[in-house]
Short mmCIF file of C-alpha atoms in Angstrom, two decimals:
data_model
loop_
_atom_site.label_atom_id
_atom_site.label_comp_id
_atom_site.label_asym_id
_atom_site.label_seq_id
_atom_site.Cartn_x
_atom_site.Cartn_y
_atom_site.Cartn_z
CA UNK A 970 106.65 82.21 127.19
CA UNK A 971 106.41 81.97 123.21
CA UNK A 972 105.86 84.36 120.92
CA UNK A 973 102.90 82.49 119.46
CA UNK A 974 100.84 83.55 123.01
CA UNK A 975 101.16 86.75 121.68
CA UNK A 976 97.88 88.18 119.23
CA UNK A 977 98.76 90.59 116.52
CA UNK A 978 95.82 92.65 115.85
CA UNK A 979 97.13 94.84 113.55
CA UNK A 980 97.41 91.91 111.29
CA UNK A 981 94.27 90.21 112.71
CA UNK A 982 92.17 93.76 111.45
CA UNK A 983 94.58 93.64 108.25
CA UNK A 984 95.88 96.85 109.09
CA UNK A 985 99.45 98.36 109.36
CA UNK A 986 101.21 99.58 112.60
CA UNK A 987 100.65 103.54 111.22
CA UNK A 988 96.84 102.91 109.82
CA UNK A 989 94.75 106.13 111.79
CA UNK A 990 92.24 105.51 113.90
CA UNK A 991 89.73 106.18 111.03
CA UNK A 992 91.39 102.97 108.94
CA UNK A 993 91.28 100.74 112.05
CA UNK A 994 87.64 101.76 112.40
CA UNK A 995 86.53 100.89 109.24
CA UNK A 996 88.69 97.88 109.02
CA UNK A 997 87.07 96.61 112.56
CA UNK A 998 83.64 97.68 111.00
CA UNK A 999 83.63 95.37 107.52
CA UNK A 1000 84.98 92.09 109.57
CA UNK A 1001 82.35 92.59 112.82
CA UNK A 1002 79.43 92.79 110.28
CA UNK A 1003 81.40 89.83 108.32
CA UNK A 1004 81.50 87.39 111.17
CA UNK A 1005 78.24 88.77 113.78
CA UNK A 1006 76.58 85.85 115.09
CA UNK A 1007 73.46 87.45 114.19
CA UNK A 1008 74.61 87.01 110.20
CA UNK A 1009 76.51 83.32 111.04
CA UNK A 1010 73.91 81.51 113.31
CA UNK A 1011 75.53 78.79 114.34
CA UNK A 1012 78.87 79.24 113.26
CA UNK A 1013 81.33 79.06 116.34
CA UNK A 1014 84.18 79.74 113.66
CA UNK A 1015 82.68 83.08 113.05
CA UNK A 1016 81.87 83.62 116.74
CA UNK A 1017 85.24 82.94 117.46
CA UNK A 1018 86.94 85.26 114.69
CA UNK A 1019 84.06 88.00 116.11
CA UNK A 1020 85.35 87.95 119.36
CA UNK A 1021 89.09 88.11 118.38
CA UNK A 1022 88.50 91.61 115.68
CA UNK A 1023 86.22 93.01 118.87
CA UNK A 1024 89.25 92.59 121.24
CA UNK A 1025 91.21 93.42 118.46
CA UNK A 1026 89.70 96.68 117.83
CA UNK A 1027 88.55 97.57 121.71
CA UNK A 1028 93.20 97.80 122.28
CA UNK A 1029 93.90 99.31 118.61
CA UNK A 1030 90.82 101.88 119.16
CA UNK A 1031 92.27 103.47 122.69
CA UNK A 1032 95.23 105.60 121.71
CA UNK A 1033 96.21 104.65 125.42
CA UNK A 1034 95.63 101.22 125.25
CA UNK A 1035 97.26 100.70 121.60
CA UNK A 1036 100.36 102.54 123.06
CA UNK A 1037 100.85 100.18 125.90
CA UNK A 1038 100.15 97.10 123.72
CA UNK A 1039 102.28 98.25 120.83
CA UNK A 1040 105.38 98.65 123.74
CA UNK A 1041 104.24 95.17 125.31
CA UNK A 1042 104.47 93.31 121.71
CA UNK A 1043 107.78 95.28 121.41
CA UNK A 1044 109.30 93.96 124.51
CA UNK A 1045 107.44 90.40 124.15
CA UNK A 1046 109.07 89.87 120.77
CA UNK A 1047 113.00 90.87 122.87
CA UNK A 1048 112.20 88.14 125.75
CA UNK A 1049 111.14 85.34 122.71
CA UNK A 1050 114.09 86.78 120.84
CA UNK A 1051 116.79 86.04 123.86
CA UNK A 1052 115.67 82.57 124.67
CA UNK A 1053 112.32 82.62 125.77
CA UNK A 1054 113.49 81.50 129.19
CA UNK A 1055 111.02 83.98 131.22
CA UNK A 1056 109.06 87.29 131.38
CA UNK A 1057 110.00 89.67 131.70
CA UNK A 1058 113.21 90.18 129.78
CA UNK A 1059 116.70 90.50 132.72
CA UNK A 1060 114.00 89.14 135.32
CA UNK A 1061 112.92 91.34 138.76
CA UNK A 1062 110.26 94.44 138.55
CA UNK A 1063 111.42 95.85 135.23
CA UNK A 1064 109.94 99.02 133.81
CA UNK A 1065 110.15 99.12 130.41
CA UNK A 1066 108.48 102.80 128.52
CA UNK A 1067 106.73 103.72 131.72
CA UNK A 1068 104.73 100.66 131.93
CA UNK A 1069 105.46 97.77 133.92
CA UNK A 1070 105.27 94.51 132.43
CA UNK A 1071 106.65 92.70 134.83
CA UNK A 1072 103.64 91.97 136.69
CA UNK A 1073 101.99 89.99 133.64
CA UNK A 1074 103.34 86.36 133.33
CA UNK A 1075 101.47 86.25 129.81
CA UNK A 1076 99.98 88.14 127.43
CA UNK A 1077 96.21 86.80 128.40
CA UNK A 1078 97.49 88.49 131.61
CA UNK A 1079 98.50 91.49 130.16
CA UNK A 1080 94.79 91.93 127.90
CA UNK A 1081 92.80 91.49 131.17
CA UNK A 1082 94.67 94.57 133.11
CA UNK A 1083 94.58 96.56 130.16
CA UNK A 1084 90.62 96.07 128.88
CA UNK A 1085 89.88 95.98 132.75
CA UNK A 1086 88.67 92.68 133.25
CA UNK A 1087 88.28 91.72 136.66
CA UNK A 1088 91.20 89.08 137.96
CA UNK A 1089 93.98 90.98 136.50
CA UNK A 1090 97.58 89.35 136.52
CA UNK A 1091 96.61 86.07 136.57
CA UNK A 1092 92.90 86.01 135.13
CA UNK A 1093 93.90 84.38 132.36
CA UNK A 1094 95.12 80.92 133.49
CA UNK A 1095 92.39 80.54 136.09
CA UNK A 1096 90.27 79.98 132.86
CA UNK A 1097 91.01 76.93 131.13
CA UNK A 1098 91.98 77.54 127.11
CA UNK A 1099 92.78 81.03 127.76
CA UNK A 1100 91.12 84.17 128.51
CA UNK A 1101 87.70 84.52 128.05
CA UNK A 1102 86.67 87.41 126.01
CA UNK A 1103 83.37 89.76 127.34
CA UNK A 1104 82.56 91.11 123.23
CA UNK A 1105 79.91 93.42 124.02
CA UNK A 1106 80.66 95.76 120.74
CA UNK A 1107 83.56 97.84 122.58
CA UNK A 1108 82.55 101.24 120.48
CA UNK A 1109 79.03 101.23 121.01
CA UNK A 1110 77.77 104.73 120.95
CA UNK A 1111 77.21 106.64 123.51
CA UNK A 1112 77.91 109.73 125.21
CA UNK A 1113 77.77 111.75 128.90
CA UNK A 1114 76.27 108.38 130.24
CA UNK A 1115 73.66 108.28 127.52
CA UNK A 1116 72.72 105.13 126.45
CA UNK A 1117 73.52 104.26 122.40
CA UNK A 1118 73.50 100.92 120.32
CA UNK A 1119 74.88 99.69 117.35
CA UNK A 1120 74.31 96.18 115.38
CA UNK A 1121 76.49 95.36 112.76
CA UNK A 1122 74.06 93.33 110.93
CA UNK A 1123 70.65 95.92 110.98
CA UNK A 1124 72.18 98.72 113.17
CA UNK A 1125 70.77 97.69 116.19
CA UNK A 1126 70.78 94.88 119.12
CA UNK A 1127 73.54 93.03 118.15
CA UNK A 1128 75.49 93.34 121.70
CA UNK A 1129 76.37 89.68 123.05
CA UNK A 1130 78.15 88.29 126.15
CA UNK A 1131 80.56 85.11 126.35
CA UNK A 1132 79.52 82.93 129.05
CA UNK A 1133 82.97 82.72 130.58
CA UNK A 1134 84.81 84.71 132.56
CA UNK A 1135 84.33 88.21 134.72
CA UNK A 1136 83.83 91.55 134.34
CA UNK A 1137 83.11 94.52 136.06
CA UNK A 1138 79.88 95.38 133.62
CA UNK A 1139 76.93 94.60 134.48
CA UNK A 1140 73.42 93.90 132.81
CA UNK A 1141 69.67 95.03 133.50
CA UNK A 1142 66.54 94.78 131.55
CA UNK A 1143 64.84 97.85 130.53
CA UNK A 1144 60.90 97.71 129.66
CA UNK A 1145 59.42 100.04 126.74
CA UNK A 1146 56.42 100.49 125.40
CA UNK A 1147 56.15 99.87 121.74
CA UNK A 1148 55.52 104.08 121.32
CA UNK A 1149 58.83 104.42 123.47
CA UNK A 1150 60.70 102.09 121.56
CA UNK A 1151 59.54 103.50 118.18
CA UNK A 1152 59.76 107.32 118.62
CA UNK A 1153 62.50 107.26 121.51
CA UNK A 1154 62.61 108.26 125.07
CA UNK A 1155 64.45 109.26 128.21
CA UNK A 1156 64.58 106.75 131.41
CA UNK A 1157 65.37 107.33 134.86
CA UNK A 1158 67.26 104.92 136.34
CA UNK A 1159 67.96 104.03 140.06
CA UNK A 1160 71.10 102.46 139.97
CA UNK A 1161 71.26 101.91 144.41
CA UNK A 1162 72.20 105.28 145.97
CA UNK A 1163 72.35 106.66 141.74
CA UNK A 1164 69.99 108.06 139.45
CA UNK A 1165 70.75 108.31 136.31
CA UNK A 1166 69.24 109.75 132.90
CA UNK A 1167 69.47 107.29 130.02
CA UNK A 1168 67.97 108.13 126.58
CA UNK A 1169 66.81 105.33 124.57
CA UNK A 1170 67.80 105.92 120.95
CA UNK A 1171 64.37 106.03 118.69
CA UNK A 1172 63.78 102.40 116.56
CA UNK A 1173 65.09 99.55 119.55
CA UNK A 1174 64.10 96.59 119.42
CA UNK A 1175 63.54 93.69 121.75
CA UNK A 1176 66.57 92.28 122.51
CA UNK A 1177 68.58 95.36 121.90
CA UNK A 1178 71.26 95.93 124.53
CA UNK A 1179 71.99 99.76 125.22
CA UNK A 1180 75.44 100.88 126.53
CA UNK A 1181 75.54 103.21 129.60
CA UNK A 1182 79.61 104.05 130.17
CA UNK A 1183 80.95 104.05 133.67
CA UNK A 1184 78.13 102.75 135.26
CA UNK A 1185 78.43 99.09 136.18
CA UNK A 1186 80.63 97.81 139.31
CA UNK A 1187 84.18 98.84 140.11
CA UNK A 1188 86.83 96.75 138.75
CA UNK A 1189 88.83 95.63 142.07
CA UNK A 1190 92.08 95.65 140.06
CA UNK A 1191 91.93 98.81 138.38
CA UNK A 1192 89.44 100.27 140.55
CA UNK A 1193 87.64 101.50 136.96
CA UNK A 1194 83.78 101.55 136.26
CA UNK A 1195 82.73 99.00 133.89
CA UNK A 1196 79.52 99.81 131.71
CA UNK A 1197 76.04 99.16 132.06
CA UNK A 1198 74.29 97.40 129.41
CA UNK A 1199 70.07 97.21 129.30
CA UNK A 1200 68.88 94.71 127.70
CA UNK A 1201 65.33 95.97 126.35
CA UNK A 1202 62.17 94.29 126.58
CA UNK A 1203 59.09 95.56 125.09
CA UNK A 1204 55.80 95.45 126.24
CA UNK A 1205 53.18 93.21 123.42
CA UNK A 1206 51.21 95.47 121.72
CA UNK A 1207 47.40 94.58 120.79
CA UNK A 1208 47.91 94.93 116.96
CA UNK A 1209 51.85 95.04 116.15
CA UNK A 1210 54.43 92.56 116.63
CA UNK A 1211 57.60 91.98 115.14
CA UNK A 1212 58.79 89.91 112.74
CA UNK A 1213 62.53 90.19 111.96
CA UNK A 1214 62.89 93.54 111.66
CA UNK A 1215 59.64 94.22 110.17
CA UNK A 1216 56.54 95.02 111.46
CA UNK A 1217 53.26 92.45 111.20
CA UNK A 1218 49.75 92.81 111.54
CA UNK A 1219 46.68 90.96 110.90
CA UNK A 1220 43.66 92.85 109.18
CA UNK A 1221 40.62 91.46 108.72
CA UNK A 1222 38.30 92.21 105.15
CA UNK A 1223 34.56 91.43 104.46
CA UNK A 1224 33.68 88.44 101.69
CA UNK A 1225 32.95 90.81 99.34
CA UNK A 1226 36.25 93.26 99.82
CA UNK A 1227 37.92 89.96 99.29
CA UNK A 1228 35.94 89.42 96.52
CA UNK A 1229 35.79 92.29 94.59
CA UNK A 1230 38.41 94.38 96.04
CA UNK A 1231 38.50 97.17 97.96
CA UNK A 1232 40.50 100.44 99.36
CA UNK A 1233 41.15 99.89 103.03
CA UNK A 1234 42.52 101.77 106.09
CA UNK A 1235 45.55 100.35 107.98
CA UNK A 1236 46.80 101.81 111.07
CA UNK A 1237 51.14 102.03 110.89
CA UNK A 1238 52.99 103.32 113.81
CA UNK A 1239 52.89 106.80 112.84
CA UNK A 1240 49.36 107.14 111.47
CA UNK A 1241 46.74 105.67 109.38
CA UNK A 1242 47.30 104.62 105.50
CA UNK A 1243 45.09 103.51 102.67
CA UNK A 1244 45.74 99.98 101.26
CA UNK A 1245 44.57 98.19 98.05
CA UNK A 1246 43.11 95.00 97.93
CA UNK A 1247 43.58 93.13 94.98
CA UNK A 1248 39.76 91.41 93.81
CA UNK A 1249 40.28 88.04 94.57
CA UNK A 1250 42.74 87.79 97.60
CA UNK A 1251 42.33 84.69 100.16
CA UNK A 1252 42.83 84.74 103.66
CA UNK A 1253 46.15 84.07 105.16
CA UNK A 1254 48.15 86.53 102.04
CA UNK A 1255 49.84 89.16 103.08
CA UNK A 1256 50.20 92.46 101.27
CA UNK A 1257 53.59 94.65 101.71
CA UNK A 1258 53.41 98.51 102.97
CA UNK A 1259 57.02 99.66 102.27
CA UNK A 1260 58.96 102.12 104.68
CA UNK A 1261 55.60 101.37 106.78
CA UNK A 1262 57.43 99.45 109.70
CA UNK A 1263 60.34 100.31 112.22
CA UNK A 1264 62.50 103.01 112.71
CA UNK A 1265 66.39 101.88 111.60
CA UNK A 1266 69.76 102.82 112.93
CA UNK A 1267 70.41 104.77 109.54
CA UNK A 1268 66.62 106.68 109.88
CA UNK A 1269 64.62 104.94 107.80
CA UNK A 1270 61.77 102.87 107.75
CA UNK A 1271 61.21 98.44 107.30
CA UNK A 1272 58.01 97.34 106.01
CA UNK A 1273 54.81 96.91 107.36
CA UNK A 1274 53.52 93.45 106.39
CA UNK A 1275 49.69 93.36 106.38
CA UNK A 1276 47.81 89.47 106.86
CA UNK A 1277 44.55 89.70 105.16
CA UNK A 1278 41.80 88.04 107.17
CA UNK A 1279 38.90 87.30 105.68
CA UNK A 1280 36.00 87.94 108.30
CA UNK A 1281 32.56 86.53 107.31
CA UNK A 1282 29.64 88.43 109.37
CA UNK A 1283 28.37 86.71 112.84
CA UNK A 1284 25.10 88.30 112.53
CA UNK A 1285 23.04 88.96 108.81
CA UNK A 1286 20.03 91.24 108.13
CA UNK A 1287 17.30 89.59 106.24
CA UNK A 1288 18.79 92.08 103.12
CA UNK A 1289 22.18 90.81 103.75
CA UNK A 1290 20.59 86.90 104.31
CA UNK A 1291 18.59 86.82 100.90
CA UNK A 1292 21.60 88.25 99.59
CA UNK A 1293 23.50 85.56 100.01
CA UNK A 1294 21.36 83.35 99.46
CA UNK A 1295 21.06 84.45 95.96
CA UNK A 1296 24.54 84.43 95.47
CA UNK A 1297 25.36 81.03 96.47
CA UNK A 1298 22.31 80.05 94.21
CA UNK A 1299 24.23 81.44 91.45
CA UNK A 1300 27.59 80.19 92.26
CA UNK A 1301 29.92 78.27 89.45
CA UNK A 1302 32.50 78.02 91.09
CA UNK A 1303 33.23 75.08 93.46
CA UNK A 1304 36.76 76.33 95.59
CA UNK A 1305 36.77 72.49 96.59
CA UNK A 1306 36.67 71.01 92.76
CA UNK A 1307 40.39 69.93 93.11
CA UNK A 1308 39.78 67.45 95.95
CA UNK A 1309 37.82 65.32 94.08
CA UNK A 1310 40.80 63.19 92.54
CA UNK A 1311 42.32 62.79 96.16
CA UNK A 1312 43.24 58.99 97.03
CA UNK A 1313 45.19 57.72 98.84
#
């Protein structure tokens, strides 16, 4: 077996063979939010190099796992070194460091036993091209079986699965109301014969995939729990829906707020504001209320983006009627002057 079939992620994070734990954190951290699908749609370059840090980083991140790798790559680099003729190096059940490697006829092999991928020994060239990587983020937070998330682009909902191969995790929706979802909450779950607990971090969003350790199947090779991720779904709301990570909402105005202007109330998710309208405004425009929208991974607030409607009445007094009236007696201004030199 070559050397090449072996993946250095110390170089692939750009990070020495002594960097801490802290240094391969934030090393993993600037290329995940560098190549996330969510901020290179459509890029399978980027998709790819995203999968390779998040393996990268789920080995170098385990002071367990990064031991056993850095003695594999030590003992990979011998057998390439003495001819390449076979793994492992001297042939027959070999323990090398406390670990045997004998059992792994590559290092795809090798990756799947040690990040607990179901298939073990062998898992790897049942696929065709290689193994295929499972790069849900691998240091999602979360604690005591409590559900966390992280997104490397916004801080939230950026968890993904590759189509290919298995794994011992496994994947459930989760419906919240949009006050759940916004302030936060605490679920119980029936996983079969298991209930569990799972708090929902305050600000997810649809889409956003929560990470419950040790609670999906049991790995039949290592006979380890994989995770649980819920996939959150949120129930439509009657005035606020999403857009992006903002929130939107349509208000409607009178003719004469639009006209002339007017203060306003606007309900946000945490209580009622007042609004200006600017004299003049036409329906369809939307005004901004800033740190008015969703809760964010870092605490803070997105924007609350506010379509003006204007909302002519159904159903006029004979005050309001003569009104009217009068006014579009004493209208200059034509809003349709500028169609008059249409041709075609």
């Amino acid at each position: 077996m070559a050397a090449t079939d072996f993946k250095d992620y110390y170089a692939i994070l750009g990070v020495s063979k002594t960097a801490s734990v802290d240094e391969i954190k934030k090393a993993f951290r600037k290329l995940a939010r560098k190549y996330h699908p969510d901020m290179n749609p459509g890029n399978a370059q980027a998709e790819a190099k995203f999968k390779e840090v998040s393996e990268a980083y789920e080995v170098l991140g385990d002071t367990d796992k990064r031991k056993k790798y850095d003695q594999f790559g030590q003992y990979w680099r011998q057998a390439d070194g003495a001819g390449g003729a076979g793994w492992p190096p001297g042939g027959g059940n070999v323990d090398f460091g406390g670990f045997d490697f004998s059992q792994f006829s590559s290092f795809d092999d090798f990756i799947n036993a040690l990040l607990g991928r179901v298939g073990g020994p062998g898992a790897g060239r049942a696929r065709p091209g290689g193994s295929s990587y499972n790069y849900r983020n691998p240091r999602s937070t979360s604690t005591s079986g409590f559900g966390g998330f992280e997104d490397f682009a916004s801080g939230f909902g950026g968890d993904r699965t590759s189509t290919g191969g298995t794994s011992a995790d496994r994947e459930s929706n989760i419906t919240l109301t949009f006050s759940e979802a916004f302030q936060g909450t605490q679920k119980r779950l029936n996983l079969g014969t298991e209930a569990i607990d799972v708090r929902i971090p305050a600000g997810a969003k649809p889409g956003t995939r929560i990470r419950v350790r040790g609670k999906g199947l049991v790995n039949s090779y290592n006979q380890q729990r994989g995770d649980l991720y819920l996939k959150v779904e949120i129930q439509p709301h009657s005035f606020f829906q999403f857009e992006g990570d903002n929130l939107v909402c349509e208000v409607p105005v009178a003719p004469d707020e639009a006209v002339l202007g007017a203060t306003i109330e606007i309900p946000t998710p945490d209580g009622t504001v007042k609004m200006n309208v600017p004299a003049g405004i036409r329906s369809g425009q939307t005004l901004r209320l800033r740190g008015k929208g969703w809760k964010t991974a870092k605490g803070d607030r997105t924007d609350l983006l506010v379509k003006i409607a204007i909302a002519p009445p159904k159903d006029l007094n004979s005050t309001e009627k003569d009104l009217y009236e009068k006014i579009r007696n004493a209208r200059h201004y034509n809003p349709r002057s500028h169609l008059q030199s249409v041709r075609l």
